[in-house]
PDB file of C-alpha atoms in Angstrom:
ATOM      1  CA  UNK A   1      69.226  86.137 104.465  1.00  0.00           C
ATOM      2  CA  UNK A   2      72.740  85.731 103.132  1.00  0.00           C
ATOM      3  CA  UNK A   3      73.475  82.084 102.310  1.00  0.00           C
ATOM      4  CA  UNK A   4      77.222  81.500 102.289  1.00  0.00           C
ATOM      5  CA  UNK A   5      78.871  78.461 100.726  1.00  0.00           C
ATOM      6  CA  UNK A   6      81.927  77.359 102.741  1.00  0.00           C
ATOM      7  CA  UNK A   7      84.339  74.933 101.099  1.00  0.00           C
ATOM      8  CA  UNK A   8      88.021  74.035 100.884  1.00  0.00           C
ATOM      9  CA  UNK A   9      90.471  71.340  99.989  1.00  0.00           C
ATOM     10  CA  UNK A  10      90.898  68.180 102.049  1.00  0.00           C
ATOM     11  CA  UNK A  11      92.883  68.831 105.251  1.00  0.00           C
ATOM     12  CA  UNK A  12      93.012  72.612 104.767  1.00  0.00           C
ATOM     13  CA  UNK A  13      91.075  73.467 107.941  1.00  0.00           C
ATOM     14  CA  UNK A  14      87.499  73.966 106.712  1.00  0.00           C
ATOM     15  CA  UNK A  15      86.046  72.038 109.656  1.00  0.00           C
ATOM     16  CA  UNK A  16      87.941  74.275 112.077  1.00  0.00           C
ATOM     17  CA  UNK A  17      86.553  77.379 110.376  1.00  0.00           C
ATOM     18  CA  UNK A  18      83.054  75.900 110.549  1.00  0.00           C
ATOM     19  CA  UNK A  19      83.478  75.250 114.282  1.00  0.00           C
ATOM     20  CA  UNK A  20      84.683  78.810 114.896  1.00  0.00           C
ATOM     21  CA  UNK A  21      81.676  80.208 113.017  1.00  0.00           C
ATOM     22  CA  UNK A  22      79.320  78.169 115.213  1.00  0.00           C
ATOM     23  CA  UNK A  23      81.066  79.566 118.316  1.00  0.00           C
ATOM     24  CA  UNK A  24      80.124  83.029 117.023  1.00  0.00           C
ATOM     25  CA  UNK A  25      76.468  81.961 116.768  1.00  0.00           C
ATOM     26  CA  UNK A  26      76.478  81.782 112.975  1.00  0.00           C
ATOM     27  CA  UNK A  27      74.104  79.015 111.792  1.00  0.00           C
ATOM     28  CA  UNK A  28      76.046  76.308 109.936  1.00  0.00           C
ATOM     29  CA  UNK A  29      74.489  73.508 107.892  1.00  0.00           C
ATOM     30  CA  UNK A  30      77.101  70.753 107.612  1.00  0.00           C
ATOM     31  CA  UNK A  31      76.777  68.650 104.452  1.00  0.00           C
ATOM     32  CA  UNK A  32      78.951  65.889 105.966  1.00  0.00           C
ATOM     33  CA  UNK A  33      76.632  65.554 108.971  1.00  0.00           C
ATOM     34  CA  UNK A  34      73.564  65.446 106.715  1.00  0.00           C
ATOM     35  CA  UNK A  35      75.285  62.938 104.414  1.00  0.00           C
ATOM     36  CA  UNK A  36      75.655  60.618 107.417  1.00  0.00           C
ATOM     37  CA  UNK A  37      72.041  61.136 108.464  1.00  0.00           C
ATOM     38  CA  UNK A  38      70.583  60.251 105.055  1.00  0.00           C
ATOM     39  CA  UNK A  39      72.350  56.858 105.071  1.00  0.00           C
ATOM     40  CA  UNK A  40      71.557  55.775 108.610  1.00  0.00           C
ATOM     41  CA  UNK A  41      70.038  52.284 109.107  1.00  0.00           C
ATOM     42  CA  UNK A  42      66.436  52.210 107.969  1.00  0.00           C
ATOM     43  CA  UNK A  43      66.753  55.068 105.490  1.00  0.00           C
ATOM     44  CA  UNK A  44      65.991  54.734 101.796  1.00  0.00           C
ATOM     45  CA  UNK A  45      69.459  56.123 101.095  1.00  0.00           C
ATOM     46  CA  UNK A  46      71.235  53.217 102.766  1.00  0.00           C
ATOM     47  CA  UNK A  47      68.927  50.704 101.085  1.00  0.00           C
ATOM     48  CA  UNK A  48      69.817  52.121  97.664  1.00  0.00           C
ATOM     49  CA  UNK A  49      73.530  52.033  98.452  1.00  0.00           C
ATOM     50  CA  UNK A  50      73.383  48.382  99.537  1.00  0.00           C
ATOM     51  CA  UNK A  51      71.438  47.519  96.395  1.00  0.00           C
ATOM     52  CA  UNK A  52      74.105  49.211  94.262  1.00  0.00           C
ATOM     53  CA  UNK A  53      77.317  48.144  96.041  1.00  0.00           C
ATOM     54  CA  UNK A  54      76.332  44.984  97.910  1.00  0.00           C
ATOM     55  CA  UNK A  55      76.205  43.897 101.573  1.00  0.00           C
ATOM     56  CA  UNK A  56      79.990  44.186 101.857  1.00  0.00           C
ATOM     57  CA  UNK A  57      79.695  47.884 102.662  1.00  0.00           C
ATOM     58  CA  UNK A  58      77.747  47.189 105.871  1.00  0.00           C
ATOM     59  CA  UNK A  59      79.134  46.762 109.377  1.00  0.00           C
ATOM     60  CA  UNK A  60      77.841  43.888 111.560  1.00  0.00           C
ATOM     61  CA  UNK A  61      75.423  46.291 113.326  1.00  0.00           C
ATOM     62  CA  UNK A  62      73.893  47.409 110.031  1.00  0.00           C
ATOM     63  CA  UNK A  63      75.692  50.744 109.893  1.00  0.00           C
ATOM     64  CA  UNK A  64      77.416  51.883 106.707  1.00  0.00           C
ATOM     65  CA  UNK A  65      81.093  50.878 106.574  1.00  0.00           C
ATOM     66  CA  UNK A  66      82.451  54.156 105.218  1.00  0.00           C
ATOM     67  CA  UNK A  67      86.006  52.893 104.937  1.00  0.00           C
ATOM     68  CA  UNK A  68      84.927  49.914 102.811  1.00  0.00           C
ATOM     69  CA  UNK A  69      82.731  52.115 100.636  1.00  0.00           C
ATOM     70  CA  UNK A  70      85.494  54.700 100.306  1.00  0.00           C
ATOM     71  CA  UNK A  71      87.981  52.111  99.078  1.00  0.00           C
ATOM     72  CA  UNK A  72      85.508  51.286  96.307  1.00  0.00           C
ATOM     73  CA  UNK A  73      84.447  54.725  95.113  1.00  0.00           C
ATOM     74  CA  UNK A  74      87.647  56.745  95.436  1.00  0.00           C
ATOM     75  CA  UNK A  75      89.396  54.560  92.864  1.00  0.00           C
ATOM     76  CA  UNK A  76      86.483  54.284  90.449  1.00  0.00           C
ATOM     77  CA  UNK A  77      84.925  57.414  88.990  1.00  0.00           C
ATOM     78  CA  UNK A  78      81.874  55.560  87.667  1.00  0.00           C
ATOM     79  CA  UNK A  79      81.082  54.063  91.073  1.00  0.00           C
ATOM     80  CA  UNK A  80      81.646  57.449  92.688  1.00  0.00           C
ATOM     81  CA  UNK A  81      79.060  58.939  90.332  1.00  0.00           C
ATOM     82  CA  UNK A  82      76.627  56.166  91.257  1.00  0.00           C
ATOM     83  CA  UNK A  83      77.045  56.951  94.949  1.00  0.00           C
ATOM     84  CA  UNK A  84      76.705  60.693  94.368  1.00  0.00           C
ATOM     85  CA  UNK A  85      73.493  60.126  92.406  1.00  0.00           C
ATOM     86  CA  UNK A  86      72.038  58.452  95.512  1.00  0.00           C
ATOM     87  CA  UNK A  87      73.358  60.694  98.273  1.00  0.00           C
ATOM     88  CA  UNK A  88      73.588  64.186  96.778  1.00  0.00           C
ATOM     89  CA  UNK A  89      69.871  64.752  95.977  1.00  0.00           C
ATOM     90  CA  UNK A  90      68.916  63.704  99.521  1.00  0.00           C
ATOM     91  CA  UNK A  91      71.595  65.958 101.020  1.00  0.00           C
ATOM     92  CA  UNK A  92      70.553  68.941  98.891  1.00  0.00           C
ATOM     93  CA  UNK A  93      66.912  68.553  99.930  1.00  0.00           C
ATOM     94  CA  UNK A  94      67.872  68.409 103.604  1.00  0.00           C
ATOM     95  CA  UNK A  95      70.148  71.451 103.254  1.00  0.00           C
ATOM     96  CA  UNK A  96      67.398  73.425 101.520  1.00  0.00           C
ATOM     97  CA  UNK A  97      64.997  72.790 104.371  1.00  0.00           C
ATOM     98  CA  UNK A  98      67.760  73.647 106.828  1.00  0.00           C
ATOM     99  CA  UNK A  99      68.148  77.058 105.187  1.00  0.00           C
ATOM    100  CA  UNK A 100      64.378  77.571 105.281  1.00  0.00           C
ATOM    101  CA  UNK A 101      64.337  76.700 108.992  1.00  0.00           C
ATOM    102  CA  UNK A 102      66.984  79.297 109.825  1.00  0.00           C
ATOM    103  CA  UNK A 103      65.227  81.887 107.650  1.00  0.00           C
ATOM    104  CA  UNK A 104      61.933  81.279 109.494  1.00  0.00           C
ATOM    105  CA  UNK A 105      63.789  81.801 112.776  1.00  0.00           C
ATOM    106  CA  UNK A 106      64.906  85.229 111.578  1.00  0.00           C
ATOM    107  CA  UNK A 107      68.620  84.635 111.025  1.00  0.00           C
ATOM    108  CA  UNK A 108      70.255  87.026 108.571  1.00  0.00           C
ATOM    109  CA  UNK A 109      73.240  84.749 107.758  1.00  0.00           C
ATOM    110  CA  UNK A 110      73.440  81.017 107.154  1.00  0.00           C
ATOM    111  CA  UNK A 111      76.573  79.072 106.185  1.00  0.00           C
ATOM    112  CA  UNK A 112      76.450  75.851 104.178  1.00  0.00           C
ATOM    113  CA  UNK A 113      79.583  73.790 104.874  1.00  0.00           C
ATOM    114  CA  UNK A 114      79.993  71.702 101.696  1.00  0.00           C
ATOM    115  CA  UNK A 115      83.283  69.926 100.828  1.00  0.00           C
ATOM    116  CA  UNK A 116      82.222  69.425  97.172  1.00  0.00           C
ATOM    117  CA  UNK A 117      80.493  72.787  96.795  1.00  0.00           C
ATOM    118  CA  UNK A 118      82.275  73.703  93.550  1.00  0.00           C
ATOM    119  CA  UNK A 119      82.200  70.172  92.145  1.00  0.00           C
ATOM    120  CA  UNK A 120      78.380  70.290  92.165  1.00  0.00           C
ATOM    121  CA  UNK A 121      75.725  72.883  91.313  1.00  0.00           C
ATOM    122  CA  UNK A 122      75.320  74.414  94.790  1.00  0.00           C
ATOM    123  CA  UNK A 123      78.007  77.062  94.317  1.00  0.00           C
ATOM    124  CA  UNK A 124      75.724  78.775  91.792  1.00  0.00           C
ATOM    125  CA  UNK A 125      72.950  79.072  94.380  1.00  0.00           C
ATOM    126  CA  UNK A 126      74.801  80.807  97.226  1.00  0.00           C
ATOM    127  CA  UNK A 127      75.388  84.488  97.802  1.00  0.00           C
ATOM    128  CA  UNK A 128      79.106  84.007  98.242  1.00  0.00           C
ATOM    129  CA  UNK A 129      81.638  81.167  97.863  1.00  0.00           C
ATOM    130  CA  UNK A 130      84.200  81.177 100.687  1.00  0.00           C
ATOM    131  CA  UNK A 131      87.292  78.992 100.284  1.00  0.00           C
ATOM    132  CA  UNK A 132      89.488  77.832 103.167  1.00  0.00           C
ATOM    133  CA  UNK A 133      93.043  77.160 102.048  1.00  0.00           C
ATOM    134  CA  UNK A 134      96.614  77.839 103.029  1.00  0.00           C
ATOM    135  CA  UNK A 135      99.492  79.095 100.968  1.00  0.00           C
ATOM    136  CA  UNK A 136     103.245  78.758 101.144  1.00  0.00           C
ATOM    137  CA  UNK A 137     105.968  80.701  99.406  1.00  0.00           C
ATOM    138  CA  UNK A 138     108.533  78.808  97.364  1.00  0.00           C
ATOM    139  CA  UNK A 139     111.691  80.196  95.741  1.00  0.00           C
ATOM    140  CA  UNK A 140     111.790  80.135  91.948  1.00  0.00           C
ATOM    141  CA  UNK A 141     115.186  79.912  90.276  1.00  0.00           C
ATOM    142  CA  UNK A 142     117.297  81.422  88.971  1.00  0.00           C
ATOM    143  CA  UNK A 143     116.374  84.789  90.490  1.00  0.00           C
ATOM    144  CA  UNK A 144     115.225  83.199  93.764  1.00  0.00           C
ATOM    145  CA  UNK A 145     111.938  85.070  93.512  1.00  0.00           C
ATOM    146  CA  UNK A 146     109.096  83.886  95.718  1.00  0.00           C
ATOM    147  CA  UNK A 147     105.965  82.424  94.211  1.00  0.00           C
ATOM    148  CA  UNK A 148     102.721  81.521  95.967  1.00  0.00           C
ATOM    149  CA  UNK A 149     101.758  77.832  96.010  1.00  0.00           C
ATOM    150  CA  UNK A 150      98.227  77.264  97.333  1.00  0.00           C
ATOM    151  CA  UNK A 151      97.842  74.241  99.616  1.00  0.00           C
ATOM    152  CA  UNK A 152     100.558  72.054  97.984  1.00  0.00           C
ATOM    153  CA  UNK A 153      99.240  68.507  97.368  1.00  0.00           C
ATOM    154  CA  UNK A 154     102.160  66.837  99.155  1.00  0.00           C
ATOM    155  CA  UNK A 155     101.433  68.756 102.362  1.00  0.00           C
ATOM    156  CA  UNK A 156      97.698  68.100 101.968  1.00  0.00           C
ATOM    157  CA  UNK A 157      98.526  64.395 101.635  1.00  0.00           C
ATOM    158  CA  UNK A 158     100.602  64.387 104.819  1.00  0.00           C
ATOM    159  CA  UNK A 159      97.891  66.228 106.765  1.00  0.00           C
ATOM    160  CA  UNK A 160      95.181  63.866 105.541  1.00  0.00           C
ATOM    161  CA  UNK A 161      97.170  60.713 106.395  1.00  0.00           C
ATOM    162  CA  UNK A 162      97.871  62.077 109.884  1.00  0.00           C
ATOM    163  CA  UNK A 163      94.278  63.217 110.456  1.00  0.00           C
ATOM    164  CA  UNK A 164      92.544  60.014 109.311  1.00  0.00           C
ATOM    165  CA  UNK A 165      95.348  57.529 110.024  1.00  0.00           C
ATOM    166  CA  UNK A 166      95.007  56.383 106.418  1.00  0.00           C
ATOM    167  CA  UNK A 167      97.447  54.861 103.971  1.00  0.00           C
ATOM    168  CA  UNK A 168      99.123  56.946 101.291  1.00  0.00           C
ATOM    169  CA  UNK A 169      97.106  55.141  98.615  1.00  0.00           C
ATOM    170  CA  UNK A 170      93.736  55.854 100.272  1.00  0.00           C
ATOM    171  CA  UNK A 171      94.666  59.462 101.025  1.00  0.00           C
ATOM    172  CA  UNK A 172      95.849  60.018  97.434  1.00  0.00           C
ATOM    173  CA  UNK A 173      92.578  58.587  96.106  1.00  0.00           C
ATOM    174  CA  UNK A 174      90.587  61.011  98.245  1.00  0.00           C
ATOM    175  CA  UNK A 175      92.650  63.984  97.108  1.00  0.00           C
ATOM    176  CA  UNK A 176      92.306  62.982  93.465  1.00  0.00           C
ATOM    177  CA  UNK A 177      88.511  62.822  93.813  1.00  0.00           C
ATOM    178  CA  UNK A 178      88.337  66.599  94.316  1.00  0.00           C
ATOM    179  CA  UNK A 179      89.106  69.583  92.115  1.00  0.00           C
ATOM    180  CA  UNK A 180      92.663  70.857  92.829  1.00  0.00           C
ATOM    181  CA  UNK A 181      92.674  73.734  95.282  1.00  0.00           C
ATOM    182  CA  UNK A 182      94.249  76.105  92.740  1.00  0.00           C
ATOM    183  CA  UNK A 183      91.259  75.540  90.445  1.00  0.00           C
ATOM    184  CA  UNK A 184      88.847  76.154  93.320  1.00  0.00           C
ATOM    185  CA  UNK A 185      90.472  79.516  93.966  1.00  0.00           C
ATOM    186  CA  UNK A 186      89.035  80.779  90.672  1.00  0.00           C
ATOM    187  CA  UNK A 187      85.491  80.281  92.000  1.00  0.00           C
ATOM    188  CA  UNK A 188      86.058  81.898  95.402  1.00  0.00           C
ATOM    189  CA  UNK A 189      84.412  85.221  96.233  1.00  0.00           C
ATOM    190  CA  UNK A 190      86.245  85.272  99.538  1.00  0.00           C
ATOM    191  CA  UNK A 191      89.241  83.356 100.886  1.00  0.00           C
ATOM    192  CA  UNK A 192      90.382  82.432 104.366  1.00  0.00           C
ATOM    193  CA  UNK A 193      94.097  81.634 104.554  1.00  0.00           C
ATOM    194  CA  UNK A 194      94.635  79.051 107.303  1.00  0.00           C
ATOM    195  CA  UNK A 195      98.429  78.895 107.232  1.00  0.00           C
ATOM    196  CA  UNK A 196      98.898  80.567 110.623  1.00  0.00           C
ATOM    197  CA  UNK A 197      98.004  79.407 114.117  1.00  0.00           C
ATOM    198  CA  UNK A 198      94.600  79.256 115.810  1.00  0.00           C
ATOM    199  CA  UNK A 199      94.877  82.773 117.252  1.00  0.00           C
ATOM    200  CA  UNK A 200      95.461  84.236 113.803  1.00  0.00           C
ATOM    201  CA  UNK A 201      92.575  82.194 112.396  1.00  0.00           C
ATOM    202  CA  UNK A 202      90.279  83.372 115.215  1.00  0.00           C
ATOM    203  CA  UNK A 203      91.064  86.978 114.341  1.00  0.00           C
ATOM    204  CA  UNK A 204      90.311  86.343 110.673  1.00  0.00           C
ATOM    205  CA  UNK A 205      86.970  84.708 111.521  1.00  0.00           C
ATOM    206  CA  UNK A 206      86.027  87.652 113.746  1.00  0.00           C
ATOM    207  CA  UNK A 207      86.721  90.034 110.887  1.00  0.00           C
ATOM    208  CA  UNK A 208      84.884  87.802 108.421  1.00  0.00           C
ATOM    209  CA  UNK A 209      81.721  87.578 110.566  1.00  0.00           C
ATOM    210  CA  UNK A 210      81.646  91.328 111.152  1.00  0.00           C
ATOM    211  CA  UNK A 211      81.935  91.908 107.407  1.00  0.00           C
ATOM    212  CA  UNK A 212      79.110  89.474 106.654  1.00  0.00           C
ATOM    213  CA  UNK A 213      76.787  91.094 109.176  1.00  0.00           C
ATOM    214  CA  UNK A 214      77.455  94.470 107.627  1.00  0.00           C
ATOM    215  CA  UNK A 215      76.710  93.072 104.167  1.00  0.00           C
ATOM    216  CA  UNK A 216      73.443  91.588 105.432  1.00  0.00           C
ATOM    217  CA  UNK A 217      72.388  94.997 106.709  1.00  0.00           C
ATOM    218  CA  UNK A 218      68.737  95.351 107.715  1.00  0.00           C
ATOM    219  CA  UNK A 219      66.982  94.610 104.418  1.00  0.00           C
ATOM    220  CA  UNK A 220      66.734  90.977 105.595  1.00  0.00           C
ATOM    221  CA  UNK A 221      64.000  92.102 108.018  1.00  0.00           C
ATOM    222  CA  UNK A 222      61.819  93.197 105.100  1.00  0.00           C
ATOM    223  CA  UNK A 223      62.491  89.873 103.327  1.00  0.00           C
ATOM    224  CA  UNK A 224      61.541  88.012 106.485  1.00  0.00           C
ATOM    225  CA  UNK A 225      58.347  89.983 107.088  1.00  0.00           C
ATOM    226  CA  UNK A 226      57.258  89.914 103.423  1.00  0.00           C
ATOM    227  CA  UNK A 227      58.251  86.498 101.946  1.00  0.00           C
ATOM    228  CA  UNK A 228      57.328  87.371  98.304  1.00  0.00           C
ATOM    229  CA  UNK A 229      59.749  90.296  98.490  1.00  0.00           C
ATOM    230  CA  UNK A 230      62.423  87.942  99.838  1.00  0.00           C
ATOM    231  CA  UNK A 231      61.908  85.471  96.994  1.00  0.00           C
ATOM    232  CA  UNK A 232      62.094  88.177  94.317  1.00  0.00           C
ATOM    233  CA  UNK A 233      65.104  89.796  95.990  1.00  0.00           C
ATOM    234  CA  UNK A 234      66.990  86.482  96.260  1.00  0.00           C
ATOM    235  CA  UNK A 235      66.223  85.622  92.615  1.00  0.00           C
ATOM    236  CA  UNK A 236      67.517  88.982  91.386  1.00  0.00           C
ATOM    237  CA  UNK A 237      70.674  88.745  93.493  1.00  0.00           C
ATOM    238  CA  UNK A 238      71.449  85.204  92.288  1.00  0.00           C
ATOM    239  CA  UNK A 239      70.833  86.171  88.656  1.00  0.00           C
ATOM    240  CA  UNK A 240      73.126  89.191  88.930  1.00  0.00           C
ATOM    241  CA  UNK A 241      75.841  87.208  90.684  1.00  0.00           C
ATOM    242  CA  UNK A 242      75.614  84.439  88.073  1.00  0.00           C
ATOM    243  CA  UNK A 243      76.319  86.979  85.334  1.00  0.00           C
ATOM    244  CA  UNK A 244      79.141  88.547  87.346  1.00  0.00           C
ATOM    245  CA  UNK A 245      80.746  85.180  88.166  1.00  0.00           C
ATOM    246  CA  UNK A 246      80.624  84.078  84.543  1.00  0.00           C
ATOM    247  CA  UNK A 247      82.451  87.259  83.593  1.00  0.00           C
ATOM    248  CA  UNK A 248      85.039  86.878  86.374  1.00  0.00           C
ATOM    249  CA  UNK A 249      85.725  83.204  85.518  1.00  0.00           C
ATOM    250  CA  UNK A 250      86.322  84.102  81.874  1.00  0.00           C
ATOM    251  CA  UNK A 251      88.625  86.912  83.005  1.00  0.00           C
ATOM    252  CA  UNK A 252      90.632  84.571  85.269  1.00  0.00           C
ATOM    253  CA  UNK A 253      91.001  81.970  82.515  1.00  0.00           C
ATOM    254  CA  UNK A 254      92.324  84.528  80.010  1.00  0.00           C
TER     255      UNK A 254
END
């Protein structure tokens, strides 16, 4: 089974791409959904968060007050690391078992929708990193040549404030907590440009899904029927891609 890592910058349209993939019957494991599940009332995750950050991050009904917690962690890298140390291991475990579930059901493709895919170790464990972004063309003086600017931060900021009805300060803190989109581009095996309208994006997703299904081929059946073969095959593929990605990243830096 091909495990695809889907990521993108804040307010670049990753959630829309994820929704369109689901409409095409592609299994999607959403890290944001799982992150909410592992901190629901009564979970060990929420208990650890309260112990670390205090009762002030709880709503009257016992639910996690995400806005209050966000105002704490987005402006403090140390506190953000503390939160990640609580939530991320639980999310990764749940995502792993989600992949196993889809594999047992015989799916040949599974997409992991992870906002911080590249910021953590998961990008090394997927078959392909797919980045959702959008690009604009800006004139460069004095020749008035056009240069590509990927998801400019000022436009990202405007989109985020409009989407979440947040202040400029809170939106800026969220943007600053992620790797800049131009840096993420270096890690991407595939890119989906979301600058156009929904019809254009639908066409791109159709093409993308067809390409993935062709890449999956029929060898996944053998991996499904003979699990040891699947484990060895996946290990070899990940090892080869790790070597290839290391080479490509060095090439892009030079």
